[in-house]
Amino acid sequence: MAAETWAGISDELRREVGDSNHKSWIEPLECIEIRDEVLRLRAPSRFVGDWVKRNYHDQILAHLNRSGLGVTRLDFEFGAIRAKTPIPAVDAPRTRAPQDDTLQSAPLDAKLCFDNFVVGKPNELAHAAARRVAEGGDVTFNPLFLYGGVGLGKTHLMQAIAWELQDRRPDLQVLYLSAEQFMYRFVQALRDRQIMDFKNLFRSVDVLMVDDVQFIAGKDSTQEEFFHTFNALVDQNKQIVISADRAPGEIKDMEARISSRLQCGLVVDLHPTNYELRLGILQRKAALFSQSYGSIVIDNGVLEFLAHRIASNVRILEGALQRLFAFSSLIGQEITLDMVQDCLSDILRSSERRVTVEEIQRKVAEYFNIRLSDMLGPKRTRTIARPRQVAMFLSKELTSRSLPEIGRRFGGRDHTTILHGVRKVEEMRASDSQLNEDIELLRRLLAS
Ligand code: ADP
Ligand code: MG
């Protein structure tokens, strides 16, 4: 009786909260009983229960009252639930031959291991949490959410976890990939009608690590799928590690239910480096470079100078050092402060690299699979014209070139043609989410 009432209410709620919310929050609830004006529901986890209480409590009560049951309160229990849809056996997809080769992590960089990670105040907590996950023991916090600005070591820590786990727990399926790759695979699966395979694949891993998750914000279907994957794994008590460039709650266009779910484990930020950490990293890298460049030594004074002057991010610091070593070995002189001024003047001025119109054309042509010559040529078919307009749009956005200058680079077109292209893309973006995703992806490709 109570179960039937609940089923009816659940149905009505579906119309109100939408399919995906219903699936995430309402469907997992099980009605235990209605007694003494209390409806008792069982939620699969405290998280889900709390969320429902916070967000749907009044709505549920209203329905109950409309059905004249005189319920005044909802009570939640947590814990195991009768599986309504059977959860696929953990290792089922692994036994399916065609998928074996698709369960590949993005290639890991051998240098990004714990041994090469220098610990300092700004990153000690993140490092400790990463170490804990890398032990591969019981899941204590899920997910581990690492965030921080560019070049502060998020990817390094994630890959270090992956390496360590491969070592300690070769029995575990560890999947490391960027959110961008997650999206690529998802889009591909949709296109190839292999979505079930995709789901099974991602739900069969033991440890899932997704780097730069902010990338999928605003990409609705990808976000949605990520959310379901995430929930499925958490429910199976599989470890998840996520990184992003900012805190979960601050990621623009990330759905609230997703960002709140991302916060339910351990959220740790990597703080901007301080002088000591930068110097420590430089010393470590200098020692490594010294090995690979033979006998070149670098004075600690030079390292101190660099640690002072280049405060932006570790990647740039590393690049600067690399260049000094290369330069020194070329001209056969030791690295001095004078050399630093000469050799790194651009970095010291901290000028940023800018993309060119030509690079944009090349990347866009590649992305949409058309010839560069067609992009610049006169053809007007849609499959050519659309990518061309996207390239015009990105050229306007990402370079400081004027419209006539851009026109010249597009096979000598008039500036009004460029303007038209730019406007057209702006207009279409408002309603075409696929186009939006394409543009975002290209922006990222061009920035890297
Ligand atoms: P993020 O993913 O946060 O943008 P990365 O992990 O890619 O940054 O780090 C950028 C570069 O800086 C990498 O080469 C990485 O090895 C190096 N790096 C960052 N932090 C450290 C650290 N604490 N110790 C050693 N190297 C570091
Ligand atoms: Mg990174």
Coordinates of C-alpha atoms and ligand atoms in Angstrom, one line a residue:
M1 CA 0.0 0.0 0.0
A2 CA 2.6 2.5 1.1
A3 CA 4.8 1.3 -1.8
E4 CA 2.1 2.0 -4.3
T5 CA 1.4 5.4 -2.9
W6 CA 5.0 6.2 -3.2
A7 CA 5.2 4.9 -6.7
G8 CA 2.4 7.3 -7.7
I9 CA 4.0 10.2 -6.0
S10 CA 7.4 9.3 -7.5
D11 CA 5.7 9.4 -11.0
E12 CA 4.2 12.8 -10.3
L13 CA 7.5 14.1 -9.1
R14 CA 9.2 13.0 -12.3
R15 CA 7.1 15.6 -14.2
E16 CA 8.0 18.3 -11.7
V17 CA 11.7 17.8 -11.3
G18 CA 12.5 16.4 -14.7
D19 CA 13.8 13.1 -15.9
S20 CA 17.4 13.5 -14.9
N21 CA 16.8 14.8 -11.4
H22 CA 14.3 12.1 -10.9
K23 CA 16.7 9.5 -11.9
S24 CA 19.5 10.9 -9.7
W25 CA 17.5 11.6 -6.5
I26 CA 14.0 10.2 -6.5
E27 CA 14.3 6.9 -8.2
P28 CA 17.0 5.6 -5.8
L29 CA 14.6 6.1 -2.8
E30 CA 12.7 3.1 -1.4
C31 CA 9.6 3.5 0.6
I32 CA 9.7 1.6 3.8
E33 CA 6.4 2.5 5.4
I34 CA 3.9 5.1 6.2
R35 CA 3.0 5.1 9.9
D36 CA 2.0 7.6 12.6
E37 CA 2.0 10.5 10.0
V38 CA 5.6 9.7 9.0
L39 CA 6.8 8.5 5.7
R40 CA 10.0 6.5 6.0
L41 CA 12.2 6.3 3.0
R42 CA 15.5 4.6 2.5
A43 CA 18.2 6.4 0.5
P44 CA 21.3 4.6 -0.8
S45 CA 23.6 7.0 1.0
R46 CA 23.4 9.8 3.4
F47 CA 24.4 12.2 0.7
V48 CA 21.3 11.4 -1.4
G49 CA 19.1 11.5 1.6
D50 CA 20.3 14.9 2.7
W51 CA 20.0 16.2 -0.7
V52 CA 16.4 15.0 -1.1
K53 CA 15.6 16.5 2.3
R54 CA 17.1 19.8 1.4
N55 CA 15.6 20.1 -2.0
Y56 CA 12.5 18.0 -2.3
H57 CA 11.1 17.7 1.2
D58 CA 8.3 20.2 0.8
Q59 CA 7.3 18.9 -2.6
I60 CA 7.1 15.4 -1.4
L61 CA 5.0 16.4 1.6
A62 CA 2.6 18.4 -0.6
H63 CA 2.0 15.3 -2.7
L64 CA 1.4 13.2 0.3
N65 CA -1.1 15.7 1.6
R66 CA -2.9 15.9 -1.6
S67 CA -3.4 12.2 -1.5
G68 CA -5.0 12.6 1.9
L69 CA -2.6 10.5 4.0
G70 CA -2.0 13.1 6.7
V71 CA 1.7 12.6 6.6
T72 CA 3.5 15.4 8.4
R73 CA 7.1 14.3 8.3
L74 CA 9.7 12.4 6.2
D75 CA 12.2 10.2 7.7
F76 CA 15.3 8.9 6.0
E77 CA 17.3 5.8 6.5
F78 CA 20.5 5.1 4.8
G79 CA 22.2 2.1 3.5
A80 CA 22.0 -0.8 1.2
I81 CA 19.0 -1.0 -0.9
R82 CA 17.4 -3.7 -3.1
A83 CA 19.0 -3.0 -6.4
K84 CA 16.2 -2.0 -8.8
T85 CA 18.4 -2.1 -11.8
P86 CA 21.1 -4.7 -11.4
I87 CA 24.5 -3.2 -11.1
P88 CA 26.7 -4.8 -13.8
A89 CA 29.2 -7.2 -12.4
V90 CA 32.4 -5.3 -11.9
D91 CA 34.5 -7.3 -14.2
A92 CA 31.9 -8.1 -16.8
P93 CA 33.2 -5.7 -19.5
R94 CA 36.7 -6.7 -19.1
T95 CA 35.9 -10.1 -20.3
R96 CA 34.5 -8.7 -23.5
A97 CA 37.3 -8.7 -26.0
P98 CA 36.6 -5.6 -28.1
Q99 CA 36.8 -3.4 -25.1
D100 CA 40.1 -4.6 -23.7
D101 CA 42.0 -2.2 -25.8
T102 CA 39.7 0.7 -25.1
L103 CA 40.3 0.6 -21.4
Q104 CA 43.5 2.6 -21.6
S105 CA 44.6 5.4 -19.5
A106 CA 45.9 8.4 -21.2
P107 CA 49.6 7.8 -21.4
L108 CA 51.3 8.6 -18.2
D109 CA 54.5 10.7 -18.1
A110 CA 57.3 8.8 -16.4
K111 CA 58.6 12.0 -14.8
L112 CA 55.3 12.7 -13.0
C113 CA 55.9 10.4 -10.0
F114 CA 56.0 11.0 -6.3
D115 CA 59.8 10.9 -6.2
N116 CA 59.9 13.9 -8.4
F117 CA 57.3 15.9 -6.6
V118 CA 58.7 18.5 -4.2
V119 CA 56.6 19.0 -1.2
G120 CA 56.3 22.4 0.5
K121 CA 53.7 24.3 2.6
P122 CA 51.5 25.2 -0.4
N123 CA 51.0 21.6 -1.5
E124 CA 51.6 19.5 1.5
L125 CA 48.0 18.6 2.2
A126 CA 47.3 17.8 -1.5
H127 CA 50.4 15.6 -1.5
A128 CA 49.4 13.8 1.7
A129 CA 45.9 13.1 0.3
A130 CA 47.3 11.9 -2.9
R131 CA 49.7 9.6 -1.1
R132 CA 46.8 8.2 0.9
V133 CA 44.8 7.4 -2.2
A134 CA 47.9 5.9 -3.9
E135 CA 48.2 3.3 -1.1
G136 CA 45.2 1.7 -2.6
G137 CA 43.7 0.7 0.7
D138 CA 40.1 1.3 1.8
V139 CA 38.4 4.2 0.3
T140 CA 38.4 6.8 3.0
F141 CA 37.3 9.9 1.1
N142 CA 35.5 9.9 -2.2
P143 CA 36.1 11.7 -4.3
L144 CA 39.5 13.3 -3.7
F145 CA 39.1 16.7 -5.4
L146 CA 42.3 18.6 -6.1
Y147 CA 42.1 22.1 -7.3
G148 CA 44.4 25.0 -8.0
G149 CA 45.7 27.3 -10.7
V150 CA 47.7 26.4 -13.8
G151 CA 51.0 24.6 -13.3
L152 CA 50.7 24.0 -9.6
G153 CA 51.0 20.2 -9.9
K154 CA 47.5 18.8 -10.2
T155 CA 48.3 16.6 -13.2
H156 CA 51.6 15.7 -11.6
L157 CA 49.9 14.4 -8.4
M158 CA 47.3 12.5 -10.3
Q159 CA 49.7 10.7 -12.5
A160 CA 51.9 10.0 -9.5
I161 CA 48.8 8.3 -7.9
A162 CA 48.3 6.3 -11.1
W163 CA 52.0 5.2 -11.2
E164 CA 52.0 4.2 -7.6
L165 CA 48.8 2.3 -7.8
Q166 CA 50.1 0.4 -10.8
D167 CA 53.0 -0.6 -8.7
R168 CA 51.3 -1.5 -5.5
R169 CA 48.0 -2.8 -6.8
P170 CA 48.4 -4.2 -10.2
D171 CA 45.1 -6.0 -9.7
L172 CA 43.2 -2.7 -9.9
Q173 CA 41.9 -1.2 -13.1
V174 CA 43.1 2.4 -12.9
L175 CA 41.8 4.8 -15.5
Y176 CA 43.4 8.3 -15.8
L177 CA 42.2 10.7 -18.4
S178 CA 41.4 14.4 -18.9
A179 CA 37.8 15.5 -18.9
E180 CA 38.4 16.5 -22.5
Q181 CA 39.2 12.9 -23.3
F182 CA 36.1 11.8 -21.4
M183 CA 34.1 14.0 -23.6
Y184 CA 35.7 12.8 -26.8
R185 CA 35.0 9.2 -25.9
F186 CA 31.5 10.0 -24.9
V187 CA 30.7 11.9 -28.1
Q188 CA 32.3 9.2 -30.1
A189 CA 30.3 6.5 -28.4
L190 CA 27.1 8.5 -29.1
R191 CA 28.1 8.8 -32.7
D192 CA 28.9 5.1 -33.1
R193 CA 25.9 4.1 -31.1
Q194 CA 28.1 2.4 -28.5
I195 CA 26.8 4.1 -25.5
M196 CA 26.2 1.0 -23.5
D197 CA 29.7 -0.1 -24.0
F198 CA 30.9 3.3 -22.9
K199 CA 28.9 3.1 -19.8
N200 CA 30.0 -0.4 -18.9
L201 CA 33.6 0.5 -19.6
F202 CA 33.6 3.5 -17.3
R203 CA 31.6 1.7 -14.6
S204 CA 34.0 -1.2 -14.5
V205 CA 37.1 0.6 -13.4
D206 CA 38.4 0.5 -9.8
V207 CA 39.9 3.9 -9.7
L208 CA 38.8 6.7 -12.0
M209 CA 40.8 9.9 -12.3
V210 CA 39.5 12.7 -14.3
D211 CA 41.8 15.7 -14.8
D212 CA 40.6 19.3 -15.4
V213 CA 37.0 18.5 -14.9
Q214 CA 36.0 22.2 -15.3
F215 CA 36.2 21.4 -19.0
I216 CA 32.9 19.6 -19.1
A217 CA 31.0 22.4 -17.3
G218 CA 28.3 23.7 -19.5
K219 CA 28.4 20.7 -21.8
D220 CA 25.2 19.3 -20.8
S221 CA 25.1 15.8 -22.0
T222 CA 28.7 15.1 -21.1
Q223 CA 28.2 16.5 -17.7
E224 CA 25.1 14.4 -17.2
E225 CA 26.9 11.2 -18.3
F226 CA 29.9 12.1 -16.0
F227 CA 27.5 12.5 -13.1
H228 CA 26.0 9.1 -13.7
T229 CA 29.4 7.5 -14.0
F230 CA 30.5 9.2 -10.9
N231 CA 27.5 8.1 -8.9
A232 CA 27.7 4.5 -10.1
L233 CA 31.3 4.3 -9.1
V234 CA 30.8 5.9 -5.7
D235 CA 28.0 3.5 -5.0
Q236 CA 30.3 0.7 -5.7
N237 CA 32.8 2.2 -3.4
K238 CA 35.4 2.8 -6.1
Q239 CA 37.9 5.6 -5.6
I240 CA 37.5 8.7 -7.7
V241 CA 40.1 11.5 -8.1
I242 CA 39.1 14.7 -9.7
S243 CA 41.1 17.8 -10.5
A244 CA 39.9 21.3 -11.6
D245 CA 41.3 24.8 -11.8
R246 CA 38.9 26.0 -9.1
A247 CA 36.8 24.8 -6.2
P248 CA 33.7 22.6 -7.1
G249 CA 31.3 25.3 -6.2
E250 CA 33.0 27.9 -8.3
I251 CA 33.0 26.1 -11.6
K252 CA 30.8 28.2 -13.9
D253 CA 28.0 26.3 -15.6
M254 CA 28.6 23.2 -13.5
E255 CA 25.2 21.9 -12.4
A256 CA 24.6 22.4 -8.7
R257 CA 23.9 18.7 -8.0
I258 CA 27.2 17.8 -9.6
S259 CA 29.3 20.3 -7.9
S260 CA 27.8 19.5 -4.5
R261 CA 28.4 15.8 -5.2
L262 CA 32.0 16.6 -6.0
Q263 CA 32.4 18.2 -2.6
C264 CA 31.2 15.3 -0.6
G265 CA 34.7 13.7 -0.3
L266 CA 37.9 15.6 0.4
V267 CA 38.4 18.9 -1.3
V268 CA 42.0 20.1 -1.2
D269 CA 43.6 23.0 -2.9
L270 CA 47.1 23.5 -4.2
H271 CA 48.1 27.0 -3.1
P272 CA 50.2 29.2 -5.3
T273 CA 53.9 28.4 -4.9
N274 CA 56.0 30.3 -2.4
Y275 CA 59.6 31.2 -2.8
E276 CA 60.9 28.2 -0.8
L277 CA 58.9 25.7 -2.8
R278 CA 60.0 27.2 -6.1
L279 CA 63.6 27.1 -5.0
G280 CA 63.2 23.5 -3.9
I281 CA 61.6 22.5 -7.2
L282 CA 64.4 24.3 -9.1
Q283 CA 67.1 22.5 -7.2
R284 CA 65.5 19.2 -7.8
K285 CA 65.0 19.9 -11.5
A286 CA 68.5 21.3 -11.8
A287 CA 69.9 18.1 -10.4
L288 CA 67.9 16.1 -13.0
F289 CA 69.0 18.4 -15.9
S290 CA 72.6 18.2 -14.7
Q291 CA 72.5 14.5 -15.2
S292 CA 71.1 14.6 -18.7
Y293 CA 73.3 17.5 -19.8
G294 CA 76.5 16.0 -18.6
S295 CA 78.6 18.2 -16.4
I296 CA 76.8 21.5 -16.4
V297 CA 76.4 23.0 -13.0
I298 CA 74.2 25.8 -12.0
D299 CA 75.0 28.2 -9.3
N300 CA 72.5 28.4 -6.4
G301 CA 72.4 32.2 -6.9
V302 CA 70.9 31.7 -10.3
L303 CA 68.3 29.4 -8.9
E304 CA 67.4 31.9 -6.2
F305 CA 67.1 34.6 -8.8
L306 CA 64.7 32.5 -10.9
A307 CA 62.7 31.5 -7.8
H308 CA 62.3 35.2 -7.1
R309 CA 61.5 36.4 -10.5
I310 CA 59.4 33.7 -12.0
A311 CA 56.4 33.4 -9.7
S312 CA 53.8 32.5 -12.2
N313 CA 53.7 28.8 -12.4
V314 CA 56.0 25.8 -12.2
R315 CA 55.8 24.9 -15.8
I316 CA 57.3 28.2 -16.8
L317 CA 59.9 27.9 -14.2
E318 CA 60.8 24.5 -15.5
G319 CA 60.9 25.7 -19.1
A320 CA 63.3 28.5 -18.1
L321 CA 65.7 26.1 -16.5
Q322 CA 65.6 23.8 -19.4
R323 CA 66.5 26.6 -21.8
L324 CA 69.4 27.7 -19.6
F325 CA 70.8 24.2 -19.7
A326 CA 70.4 23.8 -23.4
F327 CA 71.9 27.2 -24.1
S328 CA 74.8 26.6 -21.8
S329 CA 75.6 23.2 -23.4
L330 CA 75.4 24.8 -26.9
I331 CA 77.8 27.6 -26.2
G332 CA 79.9 25.7 -23.8
Q333 CA 79.8 28.2 -21.0
E334 CA 78.6 27.9 -17.5
I335 CA 75.3 29.3 -16.5
T336 CA 75.7 32.8 -15.0
L337 CA 73.3 35.5 -14.1
D338 CA 74.3 37.5 -17.2
M339 CA 73.3 34.5 -19.3
V340 CA 70.0 34.4 -17.6
Q341 CA 69.2 38.0 -18.5
D342 CA 70.1 37.3 -22.1
C343 CA 68.6 34.0 -22.5
L344 CA 65.3 34.5 -20.6
S345 CA 64.5 38.1 -21.3
D346 CA 61.2 37.1 -22.8
I347 CA 60.2 34.9 -19.9
L348 CA 61.3 37.5 -17.5
R349 CA 59.2 40.1 -19.2
S350 CA 56.6 37.4 -18.8
S351 CA 55.1 37.8 -22.2
E352 CA 52.5 35.4 -23.1
R353 CA 52.5 33.4 -26.3
R354 CA 49.7 34.4 -28.6
V355 CA 48.1 32.2 -31.2
T356 CA 48.2 33.2 -34.9
V357 CA 45.4 33.2 -37.5
E358 CA 47.4 30.5 -39.4
E359 CA 47.5 28.2 -36.3
I360 CA 43.8 28.7 -35.9
Q361 CA 43.0 27.8 -39.5
R362 CA 45.2 24.7 -39.3
K363 CA 43.6 23.4 -36.1
V364 CA 40.1 24.2 -37.2
A365 CA 40.6 22.5 -40.5
E366 CA 42.1 19.5 -38.8
Y367 CA 39.3 19.4 -36.3
F368 CA 36.5 19.4 -38.9
N369 CA 38.4 17.2 -41.2
I370 CA 38.6 19.6 -44.1
R371 CA 41.6 20.6 -46.2
L372 CA 43.4 23.8 -45.3
S373 CA 43.2 24.8 -49.0
D374 CA 39.4 24.5 -48.8
M375 CA 39.3 26.6 -45.7
L376 CA 41.1 29.4 -47.6
G377 CA 39.5 28.7 -51.0
P378 CA 36.2 29.8 -52.5
K379 CA 34.0 26.8 -51.8
R380 CA 30.7 27.6 -50.2
T381 CA 29.2 24.3 -49.3
R382 CA 28.1 24.1 -45.7
T383 CA 30.7 21.5 -44.6
I384 CA 33.4 23.9 -45.6
A385 CA 31.8 27.2 -44.9
R386 CA 30.9 26.4 -41.3
P387 CA 34.4 25.5 -40.2
R388 CA 35.7 28.6 -42.1
Q389 CA 33.3 30.8 -40.1
V390 CA 34.4 29.1 -36.9
A391 CA 38.0 29.9 -37.8
M392 CA 37.1 33.5 -38.5
F393 CA 35.3 33.8 -35.2
L394 CA 38.2 32.3 -33.3
S395 CA 40.7 34.5 -35.1
K396 CA 38.7 37.6 -34.1
E397 CA 38.5 36.3 -30.5
L398 CA 42.0 35.0 -29.9
T399 CA 44.3 37.3 -31.9
S400 CA 44.6 41.0 -32.0
R401 CA 44.3 41.1 -35.8
S402 CA 41.8 43.5 -37.3
L403 CA 39.1 42.3 -39.6
P404 CA 40.9 43.4 -42.8
E405 CA 44.0 41.7 -41.6
I406 CA 42.1 38.5 -40.9
G407 CA 40.4 38.8 -44.3
R408 CA 43.8 38.9 -46.0
R409 CA 44.7 35.7 -44.3
F410 CA 41.6 34.0 -45.4
G411 CA 42.5 34.0 -49.1
G412 CA 42.1 37.7 -49.5
R413 CA 38.5 38.1 -48.3
D414 CA 36.8 41.4 -47.6
H415 CA 36.5 42.5 -44.0
T416 CA 32.7 42.5 -44.3
T417 CA 32.8 38.7 -45.1
I418 CA 34.8 38.2 -41.9
L419 CA 32.4 40.2 -39.9
H420 CA 29.5 38.2 -41.3
G421 CA 31.2 35.0 -40.4
V422 CA 31.9 36.1 -36.9
R423 CA 28.3 37.3 -36.4
K424 CA 26.9 34.1 -37.9
V425 CA 28.8 32.0 -35.4
E426 CA 27.8 34.2 -32.5
E427 CA 24.2 33.9 -33.6
M428 CA 24.3 30.1 -34.0
R429 CA 26.0 29.6 -30.7
A430 CA 23.0 30.8 -28.8
S431 CA 21.0 27.7 -29.9
D432 CA 23.5 25.2 -31.0
S433 CA 25.2 23.5 -28.1
Q434 CA 27.2 21.2 -30.3
L435 CA 28.8 24.2 -32.0
N436 CA 29.5 25.6 -28.5
E437 CA 31.3 22.5 -27.5
D438 CA 33.3 22.5 -30.7
I439 CA 34.4 26.0 -30.1
E440 CA 35.3 25.4 -26.5
L441 CA 37.3 22.4 -27.4
L442 CA 39.2 24.3 -30.1
R443 CA 39.9 27.1 -27.7
R444 CA 41.5 24.6 -25.4
L445 CA 43.4 22.9 -28.1
L446 CA 44.7 26.3 -29.2
A447 CA 45.7 27.4 -25.8
S448 CA 47.8 24.4 -25.0
Ligands
ADP1 P1 48.7 21.5 -13.4 O1 48.1 20.2 -13.8 O2 48.3 21.9 -12.0 O3 48.4 22.6 -14.3 P2 51.2 20.2 -13.7 O4 51.0 19.0 -12.7 O5 51.1 19.9 -15.1 O6 50.3 21.4 -13.3 O7 52.6 20.8 -13.4 C1 53.3 21.6 -14.3 C2 54.8 21.3 -14.3 O8 55.3 21.6 -13.0 C3 55.0 19.8 -14.4 O9 56.1 19.6 -15.2 C4 55.2 19.3 -13.0 O10 56.1 18.2 -13.0 C5 55.9 20.5 -12.4 N1 55.6 20.7 -10.9 C6 54.5 21.3 -10.4 N2 54.5 21.2 -9.0 C7 55.6 20.5 -8.8 C8 56.2 20.0 -7.5 N3 55.7 20.3 -6.3 N4 57.4 19.4 -7.6 C9 58.0 19.1 -8.8 N5 57.5 19.5 -10.0 C10 56.3 20.2 -10.0
MG2 MG 47.0 19.7 -15.5

